[in-house]
Amino acid sequence: MNEARRHLEELDGNRGLVLFASAAAVRELSLHAPSRAVLCSTKGEYTPQGYRSGVITGFEYEADLADIVEILHPPVLSASALDAAYRKVEGNANAFLLLLCDGKGGMEEMILSSLYFMDPQFKVIGGSAADDEGGETYLYMGTRRVRNLGIYFNMSARTALVKENIYVRTGKTLLVTEADVFGRTVYSFNGRPAAGEYARVLGVPEEELAEHFLSNPLGKRYEDDLIIASPMAVRPDGAVTFYSQVMSSTYVEVLSSADPLAVLEETLGGSPYKPSFVLNINCTLRDQLFTRDGLWGAFDMAMLEFCGNTTGFISYGEQYYNRHANQTMILLLVE
């Protein structure tokens, strides 16, 4: 903590800094943060030593490479500022937007839809600020707390985005027949109460459904891509709440988990180049699964062999291009 505070206080005017840390650490460090520093609270941290909890990690960059934009509520109020920052980098194939959102605000899809002016192929990597205390999530620009923010990076080095999910289709689908999109709640699948129908398709008792959420989330199909929608809880009325929006009159696919380490080997093996830096954003639900099954040690060994200069955090949701996902890992690779 003392080292991080000194680093913030001594940060050169030509440098910017993004830090990931626990909620308590973010609150304390924000008192010492210059305007060029961004602080994001986490559920855990990813470091050059692998997955950790309760440490401080992050990355530094040349300040003139980036524009930091606060995203107001509603996000449309920030559209002109975001558009102006985007216009500076839109012609650069290596540029990207780092999008950091309030993980308890439920605004990720609305923020992404407010970026309508951006090319759909413009790189967006993001994570939703998390919390290790069961309380609030925190984002700061310097000493000022904000709800959401974006940082446009005008990179010269080659960059790439990689998305990994460790789930595969089971061949079973559910039709969403009644849902509150903005409340991220599904009331019925296939015309029947959501929890009961979800449990029936899985072949488990309804009262045990929540125990299967980690292993059997739902997938939303976008063209040739699969975006995970993770169930959060079963409500007393039999509805199911999710960590992302699920639309009425759409089909969702029931998923099951693959071998995470085999998937990771495939993910890293498909990298377009050997990176010099990796930003790693992992969902808190992947953390829960990896912790439960004792996978972090083997995961770290493979990831750090791929690139030891790695930082990142455990998030409450992930942004990948114009989509909000759950139970996913997003990597930014810098050549």
mmCIF file of C-alpha atoms in Angstrom:
data_model
loop_
_atom_site.group_PDB
_atom_site.id
_atom_site.type_symbol
_atom_site.label_atom_id
_atom_site.label_comp_id
_atom_site.label_asym_id
_atom_site.label_seq_id
_atom_site.Cartn_x
_atom_site.Cartn_y
_atom_site.Cartn_z
ATOM 1 C CA MET A 1 0.000 0.000 0.000
ATOM 2 C CA ASN A 2 2.755 2.462 0.945
ATOM 3 C CA GLU A 3 4.636 1.714 -2.270
ATOM 4 C CA ALA A 4 1.516 2.294 -4.373
ATOM 5 C CA ARG A 5 0.764 5.544 -2.563
ATOM 6 C CA ARG A 6 4.316 6.818 -3.152
ATOM 7 C CA HIS A 7 4.090 5.855 -6.797
ATOM 8 C CA LEU A 8 0.883 7.831 -7.196
ATOM 9 C CA GLU A 9 2.312 10.876 -5.445
ATOM 10 C CA GLU A 10 5.482 10.768 -7.565
ATOM 11 C CA LEU A 11 3.813 9.971 -10.885
ATOM 12 C CA ASP A 12 5.502 11.938 -13.642
ATOM 13 C CA GLY A 13 3.315 14.446 -15.479
ATOM 14 C CA ASN A 14 3.943 12.624 -18.736
ATOM 15 C CA ARG A 15 2.702 9.290 -17.415
ATOM 16 C CA GLY A 16 -0.727 7.787 -16.810
ATOM 17 C CA LEU A 17 -1.592 4.897 -14.519
ATOM 18 C CA VAL A 18 -4.393 2.338 -14.154
ATOM 19 C CA LEU A 19 -4.554 0.453 -10.848
ATOM 20 C CA PHE A 20 -6.676 -2.531 -9.808
ATOM 21 C CA ALA A 21 -7.099 -3.222 -6.099
ATOM 22 C CA SER A 22 -9.581 -4.075 -3.369
ATOM 23 C CA ALA A 23 -12.367 -1.639 -2.552
ATOM 24 C CA ALA A 24 -10.641 -0.540 0.669
ATOM 25 C CA ALA A 25 -7.316 -0.006 -1.111
ATOM 26 C CA VAL A 26 -8.974 1.983 -3.900
ATOM 27 C CA ARG A 27 -10.696 4.269 -1.403
ATOM 28 C CA GLU A 28 -7.423 4.965 0.409
ATOM 29 C CA LEU A 29 -5.295 5.368 -2.702
ATOM 30 C CA SER A 30 -7.787 7.748 -4.301
ATOM 31 C CA LEU A 31 -6.809 10.363 -1.700
ATOM 32 C CA HIS A 32 -3.345 10.482 -3.274
ATOM 33 C CA ALA A 33 -4.191 9.981 -6.952
ATOM 34 C CA PRO A 34 -3.320 12.587 -9.589
ATOM 35 C CA SER A 35 -5.829 13.255 -12.369
ATOM 36 C CA ARG A 36 -3.930 10.952 -14.752
ATOM 37 C CA ALA A 37 -4.541 7.947 -12.503
ATOM 38 C CA VAL A 38 -7.537 5.612 -12.798
ATOM 39 C CA LEU A 39 -8.423 3.282 -9.920
ATOM 40 C CA CYS A 40 -10.795 0.318 -10.185
ATOM 41 C CA SER A 41 -12.009 -1.943 -7.381
ATOM 42 C CA THR A 42 -11.835 -5.692 -7.889
ATOM 43 C CA LYS A 43 -12.837 -9.112 -6.626
ATOM 44 C CA GLY A 44 -9.230 -10.251 -7.054
ATOM 45 C CA GLU A 45 -6.162 -9.258 -9.033
ATOM 46 C CA TYR A 46 -4.081 -10.758 -11.838
ATOM 47 C CA THR A 47 -0.354 -10.078 -11.586
ATOM 48 C CA PRO A 48 3.028 -11.180 -12.994
ATOM 49 C CA GLN A 49 2.892 -13.818 -10.231
ATOM 50 C CA GLY A 50 -0.564 -15.009 -11.336
ATOM 51 C CA TYR A 51 -3.915 -14.775 -9.571
ATOM 52 C CA ARG A 52 -3.848 -13.017 -6.216
ATOM 53 C CA SER A 53 -6.343 -11.498 -3.818
ATOM 54 C CA GLY A 54 -5.795 -8.342 -1.792
ATOM 55 C CA VAL A 55 -2.821 -6.980 -3.753
ATOM 56 C CA ILE A 56 -2.420 -3.911 -5.980
ATOM 57 C CA THR A 57 -1.636 -4.314 -9.654
ATOM 58 C CA GLY A 58 -1.964 -2.312 -12.856
ATOM 59 C CA PHE A 59 -0.030 -0.692 -15.667
ATOM 60 C CA GLU A 60 1.594 2.619 -16.555
ATOM 61 C CA TYR A 61 1.610 4.310 -19.948
ATOM 62 C CA GLU A 62 2.687 7.494 -21.719
ATOM 63 C CA ALA A 63 -0.043 10.020 -20.986
ATOM 64 C CA ASP A 64 -0.242 11.366 -24.534
ATOM 65 C CA LEU A 65 -1.279 7.905 -25.762
ATOM 66 C CA ALA A 66 -4.647 8.068 -24.023
ATOM 67 C CA ASP A 67 -7.819 10.113 -23.556
ATOM 68 C CA ILE A 68 -9.830 9.431 -20.378
ATOM 69 C CA VAL A 69 -13.566 10.138 -20.596
ATOM 70 C CA GLU A 70 -16.032 9.994 -17.723
ATOM 71 C CA ILE A 71 -19.287 8.264 -18.712
ATOM 72 C CA LEU A 72 -22.247 9.955 -17.059
ATOM 73 C CA HIS A 73 -25.679 8.580 -16.200
ATOM 74 C CA PRO A 74 -27.451 8.188 -18.546
ATOM 75 C CA PRO A 75 -24.521 7.407 -20.869
ATOM 76 C CA VAL A 76 -25.984 9.381 -23.766
ATOM 77 C CA LEU A 77 -24.923 12.537 -21.887
ATOM 78 C CA SER A 78 -21.315 11.547 -22.582
ATOM 79 C CA ALA A 79 -21.806 10.591 -26.234
ATOM 80 C CA SER A 80 -20.243 13.774 -27.617
ATOM 81 C CA ALA A 81 -17.136 13.486 -25.412
ATOM 82 C CA LEU A 82 -16.743 9.804 -26.260
ATOM 83 C CA ASP A 83 -17.240 10.546 -29.953
ATOM 84 C CA ALA A 84 -14.601 13.290 -29.882
ATOM 85 C CA ALA A 85 -12.059 10.967 -28.245
ATOM 86 C CA TYR A 86 -12.915 8.178 -30.701
ATOM 87 C CA ARG A 87 -12.390 10.436 -33.740
ATOM 88 C CA LYS A 88 -8.756 10.906 -32.680
ATOM 89 C CA VAL A 89 -8.037 7.178 -32.936
ATOM 90 C CA GLU A 90 -10.609 5.704 -35.341
ATOM 91 C CA GLY A 91 -8.119 5.347 -38.187
ATOM 92 C CA ASN A 92 -5.610 3.416 -36.074
ATOM 93 C CA ALA A 93 -6.075 -0.364 -36.298
ATOM 94 C CA ASN A 94 -4.065 -0.755 -33.065
ATOM 95 C CA ALA A 95 -6.192 1.638 -31.005
ATOM 96 C CA PHE A 96 -8.626 0.341 -28.418
ATOM 97 C CA LEU A 97 -11.081 1.450 -25.746
ATOM 98 C CA LEU A 98 -10.675 0.230 -22.163
ATOM 99 C CA LEU A 99 -14.177 0.414 -20.703
ATOM 100 C CA LEU A 100 -14.525 0.265 -16.908
ATOM 101 C CA CYS A 101 -18.056 0.154 -15.517
ATOM 102 C CA ASP A 102 -19.755 0.125 -12.132
ATOM 103 C CA GLY A 103 -20.271 -3.598 -11.599
ATOM 104 C CA LYS A 104 -23.419 -3.050 -9.546
ATOM 105 C CA GLY A 105 -24.994 -0.408 -11.747
ATOM 106 C CA GLY A 106 -26.342 -2.763 -14.411
ATOM 107 C CA MET A 107 -25.562 -0.175 -17.097
ATOM 108 C CA GLU A 108 -23.105 -2.078 -19.291
ATOM 109 C CA GLU A 109 -25.474 -2.750 -22.212
ATOM 110 C CA MET A 110 -26.760 0.829 -22.140
ATOM 111 C CA ILE A 111 -23.184 2.158 -22.207
ATOM 112 C CA LEU A 112 -22.259 -0.089 -25.126
ATOM 113 C CA SER A 113 -25.352 0.974 -27.065
ATOM 114 C CA SER A 114 -24.344 4.631 -26.572
ATOM 115 C CA LEU A 115 -21.174 3.907 -28.602
ATOM 116 C CA TYR A 116 -23.277 3.666 -31.776
ATOM 117 C CA PHE A 117 -20.887 6.030 -33.589
ATOM 118 C CA MET A 118 -17.975 3.575 -33.355
ATOM 119 C CA ASP A 119 -17.062 1.038 -36.013
ATOM 120 C CA PRO A 120 -18.264 -2.382 -34.746
ATOM 121 C CA GLN A 121 -14.759 -3.723 -35.380
ATOM 122 C CA PHE A 122 -13.080 -1.088 -33.200
ATOM 123 C CA LYS A 123 -11.501 -2.914 -30.264
ATOM 124 C CA VAL A 124 -13.283 -2.600 -26.921
ATOM 125 C CA ILE A 125 -12.057 -4.460 -23.857
ATOM 126 C CA GLY A 126 -13.728 -3.887 -20.548
ATOM 127 C CA GLY A 127 -14.468 -5.097 -17.089
ATOM 128 C CA SER A 128 -17.032 -4.140 -14.493
ATOM 129 C CA ALA A 129 -15.579 -2.918 -11.205
ATOM 130 C CA ALA A 130 -16.081 -5.507 -8.497
ATOM 131 C CA ASP A 131 -16.020 -5.630 -4.727
ATOM 132 C CA ASP A 132 -14.387 -7.943 -2.203
ATOM 133 C CA GLU A 133 -16.338 -6.633 0.782
ATOM 134 C CA GLY A 134 -19.940 -7.358 -0.167
ATOM 135 C CA GLY A 135 -20.531 -3.623 -0.384
ATOM 136 C CA GLU A 136 -19.869 -0.966 -3.002
ATOM 137 C CA THR A 137 -17.770 -0.965 -6.145
ATOM 138 C CA TYR A 138 -15.449 1.958 -6.852
ATOM 139 C CA LEU A 139 -14.019 3.766 -9.856
ATOM 140 C CA TYR A 140 -11.897 6.906 -9.542
ATOM 141 C CA MET A 141 -10.389 9.393 -11.956
ATOM 142 C CA GLY A 142 -7.786 10.920 -9.698
ATOM 143 C CA THR A 143 -9.491 11.883 -6.444
ATOM 144 C CA ARG A 144 -12.933 12.054 -8.066
ATOM 145 C CA ARG A 145 -15.240 9.080 -7.843
ATOM 146 C CA VAL A 146 -17.120 8.283 -11.070
ATOM 147 C CA ARG A 147 -19.681 5.658 -12.086
ATOM 148 C CA ASN A 148 -18.166 4.596 -15.405
ATOM 149 C CA LEU A 149 -15.277 5.642 -17.630
ATOM 150 C CA GLY A 150 -13.537 4.885 -20.878
ATOM 151 C CA ILE A 151 -9.901 5.262 -21.906
ATOM 152 C CA TYR A 152 -9.075 5.455 -25.611
ATOM 153 C CA PHE A 153 -5.530 4.257 -26.272
ATOM 154 C CA ASN A 154 -3.837 5.384 -29.490
ATOM 155 C CA MET A 155 -1.295 2.569 -29.742
ATOM 156 C CA SER A 156 1.540 2.194 -32.233
ATOM 157 C CA ALA A 157 2.328 -1.417 -31.270
ATOM 158 C CA ARG A 158 0.088 -4.111 -32.711
ATOM 159 C CA THR A 159 -2.839 -5.115 -30.471
ATOM 160 C CA ALA A 160 -5.335 -7.963 -30.488
ATOM 161 C CA LEU A 161 -8.356 -9.009 -28.429
ATOM 162 C CA VAL A 162 -8.963 -12.609 -27.401
ATOM 163 C CA LYS A 163 -12.157 -13.915 -25.789
ATOM 164 C CA GLU A 164 -12.287 -17.252 -24.019
ATOM 165 C CA ASN A 165 -15.235 -19.093 -22.594
ATOM 166 C CA ILE A 166 -14.926 -22.555 -21.105
ATOM 167 C CA TYR A 167 -18.471 -23.648 -21.883
ATOM 168 C CA VAL A 168 -19.930 -25.614 -24.768
ATOM 169 C CA ARG A 169 -23.446 -26.129 -26.081
ATOM 170 C CA THR A 170 -25.416 -29.107 -24.808
ATOM 171 C CA GLY A 171 -27.883 -29.020 -27.697
ATOM 172 C CA LYS A 172 -30.682 -27.934 -25.347
ATOM 173 C CA THR A 173 -32.353 -24.567 -25.860
ATOM 174 C CA LEU A 174 -34.857 -22.432 -23.992
ATOM 175 C CA LEU A 175 -37.220 -19.872 -25.493
ATOM 176 C CA VAL A 176 -37.439 -16.708 -23.407
ATOM 177 C CA THR A 177 -41.167 -16.050 -23.309
ATOM 178 C CA GLU A 178 -41.345 -13.307 -20.660
ATOM 179 C CA ALA A 179 -38.493 -11.122 -19.420
ATOM 180 C CA ASP A 180 -37.697 -7.732 -17.927
ATOM 181 C CA VAL A 181 -34.714 -6.772 -20.070
ATOM 182 C CA PHE A 182 -33.532 -3.809 -18.019
ATOM 183 C CA GLY A 183 -34.106 -5.688 -14.763
ATOM 184 C CA ARG A 184 -32.136 -8.628 -16.186
ATOM 185 C CA THR A 185 -34.887 -10.994 -15.052
ATOM 186 C CA VAL A 186 -36.533 -13.883 -16.905
ATOM 187 C CA TYR A 187 -40.034 -14.830 -15.719
ATOM 188 C CA SER A 188 -40.702 -17.710 -18.075
ATOM 189 C CA PHE A 189 -38.964 -20.091 -20.468
ATOM 190 C CA ASN A 190 -41.048 -22.044 -22.997
ATOM 191 C CA GLY A 191 -44.175 -20.481 -21.477
ATOM 192 C CA ARG A 192 -43.472 -21.999 -18.038
ATOM 193 C CA PRO A 193 -42.029 -20.438 -14.831
ATOM 194 C CA ALA A 194 -38.351 -19.793 -15.506
ATOM 195 C CA ALA A 195 -36.710 -21.621 -12.595
ATOM 196 C CA GLY A 196 -38.842 -24.722 -12.969
ATOM 197 C CA GLU A 197 -38.257 -24.986 -16.723
ATOM 198 C CA TYR A 198 -34.509 -24.306 -16.418
ATOM 199 C CA ALA A 199 -34.279 -27.066 -13.780
ATOM 200 C CA ARG A 200 -36.393 -29.458 -15.875
ATOM 201 C CA VAL A 201 -34.117 -29.079 -18.893
ATOM 202 C CA LEU A 202 -31.059 -29.683 -16.703
ATOM 203 C CA GLY A 203 -32.719 -32.682 -15.082
ATOM 204 C CA VAL A 204 -32.299 -31.391 -11.526
ATOM 205 C CA PRO A 205 -34.769 -30.516 -8.734
ATOM 206 C CA GLU A 206 -35.866 -26.880 -8.873
ATOM 207 C CA GLU A 207 -34.723 -26.294 -5.298
ATOM 208 C CA GLU A 208 -31.180 -27.309 -6.366
ATOM 209 C CA LEU A 209 -31.078 -25.169 -9.524
ATOM 210 C CA ALA A 210 -28.802 -22.450 -8.101
ATOM 211 C CA GLU A 211 -26.152 -25.074 -7.328
ATOM 212 C CA HIS A 212 -25.792 -25.653 -11.091
ATOM 213 C CA PHE A 213 -25.403 -22.036 -12.168
ATOM 214 C CA LEU A 214 -21.568 -22.184 -12.290
ATOM 215 C CA SER A 215 -21.554 -25.322 -14.406
ATOM 216 C CA ASN A 216 -24.588 -24.624 -16.595
ATOM 217 C CA PRO A 217 -25.006 -20.973 -17.557
ATOM 218 C CA LEU A 218 -26.885 -19.904 -20.679
ATOM 219 C CA GLY A 219 -25.461 -18.791 -23.993
ATOM 220 C CA LYS A 220 -26.737 -16.045 -26.304
ATOM 221 C CA ARG A 221 -25.916 -16.536 -29.982
ATOM 222 C CA TYR A 222 -24.644 -13.475 -31.900
ATOM 223 C CA GLU A 223 -23.999 -14.462 -35.500
ATOM 224 C CA ASP A 224 -21.128 -16.959 -35.097
ATOM 225 C CA ASP A 225 -20.277 -15.927 -31.534
ATOM 226 C CA LEU A 226 -21.536 -17.262 -28.188
ATOM 227 C CA ILE A 227 -21.917 -14.773 -25.331
ATOM 228 C CA ILE A 228 -22.532 -16.168 -21.853
ATOM 229 C CA ALA A 229 -25.408 -14.909 -19.697
ATOM 230 C CA SER A 230 -24.858 -16.080 -16.137
ATOM 231 C CA PRO A 231 -27.810 -16.643 -13.803
ATOM 232 C CA MET A 232 -27.510 -14.829 -10.495
ATOM 233 C CA ALA A 233 -30.380 -16.030 -8.326
ATOM 234 C CA VAL A 234 -33.775 -17.691 -8.234
ATOM 235 C CA ARG A 235 -36.470 -15.324 -6.982
ATOM 236 C CA PRO A 236 -39.276 -16.419 -4.649
ATOM 237 C CA ASP A 237 -41.763 -16.074 -7.532
ATOM 238 C CA GLY A 238 -39.783 -18.555 -9.650
ATOM 239 C CA ALA A 239 -38.150 -15.950 -11.871
ATOM 240 C CA VAL A 240 -34.390 -16.046 -12.516
ATOM 241 C CA THR A 241 -32.201 -12.943 -12.416
ATOM 242 C CA PHE A 242 -29.054 -12.705 -14.535
ATOM 243 C CA TYR A 243 -25.786 -10.750 -14.623
ATOM 244 C CA SER A 244 -26.601 -9.511 -18.130
ATOM 245 C CA GLN A 245 -29.647 -8.760 -20.230
ATOM 246 C CA VAL A 246 -31.728 -11.576 -21.712
ATOM 247 C CA MET A 247 -34.249 -10.587 -24.371
ATOM 248 C CA SER A 248 -37.822 -11.837 -24.700
ATOM 249 C CA SER A 249 -38.700 -13.938 -27.780
ATOM 250 C CA THR A 250 -35.129 -15.177 -28.184
ATOM 251 C CA TYR A 251 -33.613 -18.596 -27.779
ATOM 252 C CA VAL A 252 -30.798 -19.192 -25.297
ATOM 253 C CA GLU A 253 -28.605 -22.265 -25.233
ATOM 254 C CA VAL A 254 -27.972 -24.371 -22.146
ATOM 255 C CA LEU A 255 -24.221 -24.779 -21.668
ATOM 256 C CA SER A 256 -21.945 -27.181 -19.851
ATOM 257 C CA SER A 257 -18.330 -26.717 -18.842
ATOM 258 C CA ALA A 258 -15.427 -28.021 -20.915
ATOM 259 C CA ASP A 259 -11.920 -28.748 -19.595
ATOM 260 C CA PRO A 260 -10.689 -25.233 -18.673
ATOM 261 C CA LEU A 261 -6.992 -26.060 -19.047
ATOM 262 C CA ALA A 262 -7.483 -27.665 -22.452
ATOM 263 C CA VAL A 263 -9.464 -24.602 -23.545
ATOM 264 C CA LEU A 264 -6.703 -22.295 -22.263
ATOM 265 C CA GLU A 265 -4.071 -24.212 -24.238
ATOM 266 C CA GLU A 266 -6.182 -23.760 -27.357
ATOM 267 C CA THR A 267 -6.760 -20.059 -26.591
ATOM 268 C CA LEU A 268 -3.082 -19.241 -26.131
ATOM 269 C CA GLY A 269 -2.043 -21.450 -29.023
ATOM 270 C CA GLY A 270 -4.263 -19.419 -31.324
ATOM 271 C CA SER A 271 -2.628 -16.100 -30.429
ATOM 272 C CA PRO A 272 -1.602 -14.132 -33.534
ATOM 273 C CA TYR A 273 1.820 -13.300 -32.005
ATOM 274 C CA LYS A 274 3.929 -13.491 -28.867
ATOM 275 C CA PRO A 275 2.860 -10.490 -26.777
ATOM 276 C CA SER A 276 5.094 -8.255 -24.669
ATOM 277 C CA PHE A 277 2.141 -7.276 -22.443
ATOM 278 C CA VAL A 278 -1.226 -8.829 -21.589
ATOM 279 C CA LEU A 279 -4.216 -7.226 -19.876
ATOM 280 C CA ASN A 280 -6.293 -10.059 -18.423
ATOM 281 C CA ILE A 281 -9.918 -9.597 -17.283
ATOM 282 C CA ASN A 282 -11.539 -12.664 -15.703
ATOM 283 C CA CYS A 283 -15.118 -12.949 -14.476
ATOM 284 C CA THR A 284 -15.751 -13.486 -10.770
ATOM 285 C CA LEU A 285 -17.761 -16.600 -11.681
ATOM 286 C CA ARG A 286 -14.724 -18.101 -13.417
ATOM 287 C CA ASP A 287 -12.783 -17.295 -10.246
ATOM 288 C CA GLN A 288 -15.378 -19.175 -8.187
ATOM 289 C CA LEU A 289 -15.190 -22.177 -10.501
ATOM 290 C CA PHE A 290 -11.367 -22.185 -10.632
ATOM 291 C CA THR A 291 -11.134 -21.820 -6.851
ATOM 292 C CA ARG A 292 -13.670 -24.593 -6.278
ATOM 293 C CA ASP A 293 -11.849 -26.977 -8.645
ATOM 294 C CA GLY A 294 -8.276 -25.958 -7.703
ATOM 295 C CA LEU A 295 -7.389 -24.734 -11.210
ATOM 296 C CA TRP A 296 -5.643 -21.414 -10.597
ATOM 297 C CA GLY A 297 -2.133 -22.875 -10.166
ATOM 298 C CA ALA A 298 -2.114 -24.682 -13.522
ATOM 299 C CA PHE A 299 -3.853 -21.735 -15.199
ATOM 300 C CA ASP A 300 -1.181 -19.326 -13.919
ATOM 301 C CA MET A 301 1.637 -21.559 -15.083
ATOM 302 C CA ALA A 302 0.310 -21.597 -18.649
ATOM 303 C CA MET A 303 -0.622 -17.921 -18.734
ATOM 304 C CA LEU A 304 2.675 -16.632 -17.367
ATOM 305 C CA GLU A 305 4.684 -18.883 -19.671
ATOM 306 C CA PHE A 306 2.749 -17.243 -22.499
ATOM 307 C CA CYS A 307 3.568 -13.753 -21.173
ATOM 308 C CA GLY A 308 4.984 -12.898 -17.763
ATOM 309 C CA ASN A 309 4.270 -9.185 -18.168
ATOM 310 C CA THR A 310 0.605 -9.574 -17.285
ATOM 311 C CA THR A 311 -1.843 -7.578 -15.204
ATOM 312 C CA GLY A 312 -5.597 -7.445 -14.781
ATOM 313 C CA PHE A 313 -8.459 -8.103 -12.416
ATOM 314 C CA ILE A 314 -11.446 -10.228 -11.471
ATOM 315 C CA SER A 315 -14.571 -8.426 -12.672
ATOM 316 C CA TYR A 316 -18.349 -8.480 -12.319
ATOM 317 C CA GLY A 317 -18.768 -8.690 -16.107
ATOM 318 C CA GLU A 318 -16.723 -8.331 -19.274
ATOM 319 C CA GLN A 319 -17.002 -6.070 -22.319
ATOM 320 C CA TYR A 320 -15.846 -7.433 -25.678
ATOM 321 C CA TYR A 321 -16.332 -5.171 -28.669
ATOM 322 C CA ASN A 322 -20.016 -4.138 -28.422
ATOM 323 C CA ARG A 323 -21.144 -6.996 -26.153
ATOM 324 C CA HIS A 324 -21.435 -7.530 -22.420
ATOM 325 C CA ALA A 325 -20.594 -11.064 -21.266
ATOM 326 C CA ASN A 326 -20.341 -13.121 -18.082
ATOM 327 C CA GLN A 327 -18.168 -16.081 -17.068
ATOM 328 C CA THR A 328 -15.640 -15.027 -19.702
ATOM 329 C CA MET A 329 -11.945 -14.134 -19.953
ATOM 330 C CA ILE A 330 -10.957 -11.219 -22.182
ATOM 331 C CA LEU A 331 -7.296 -10.648 -23.071
ATOM 332 C CA LEU A 332 -5.701 -7.602 -24.666
ATOM 333 C CA LEU A 333 -2.417 -8.581 -26.301
ATOM 334 C CA VAL A 334 0.209 -5.933 -27.085
ATOM 335 C CA GLU A 335 3.013 -7.044 -29.401
#
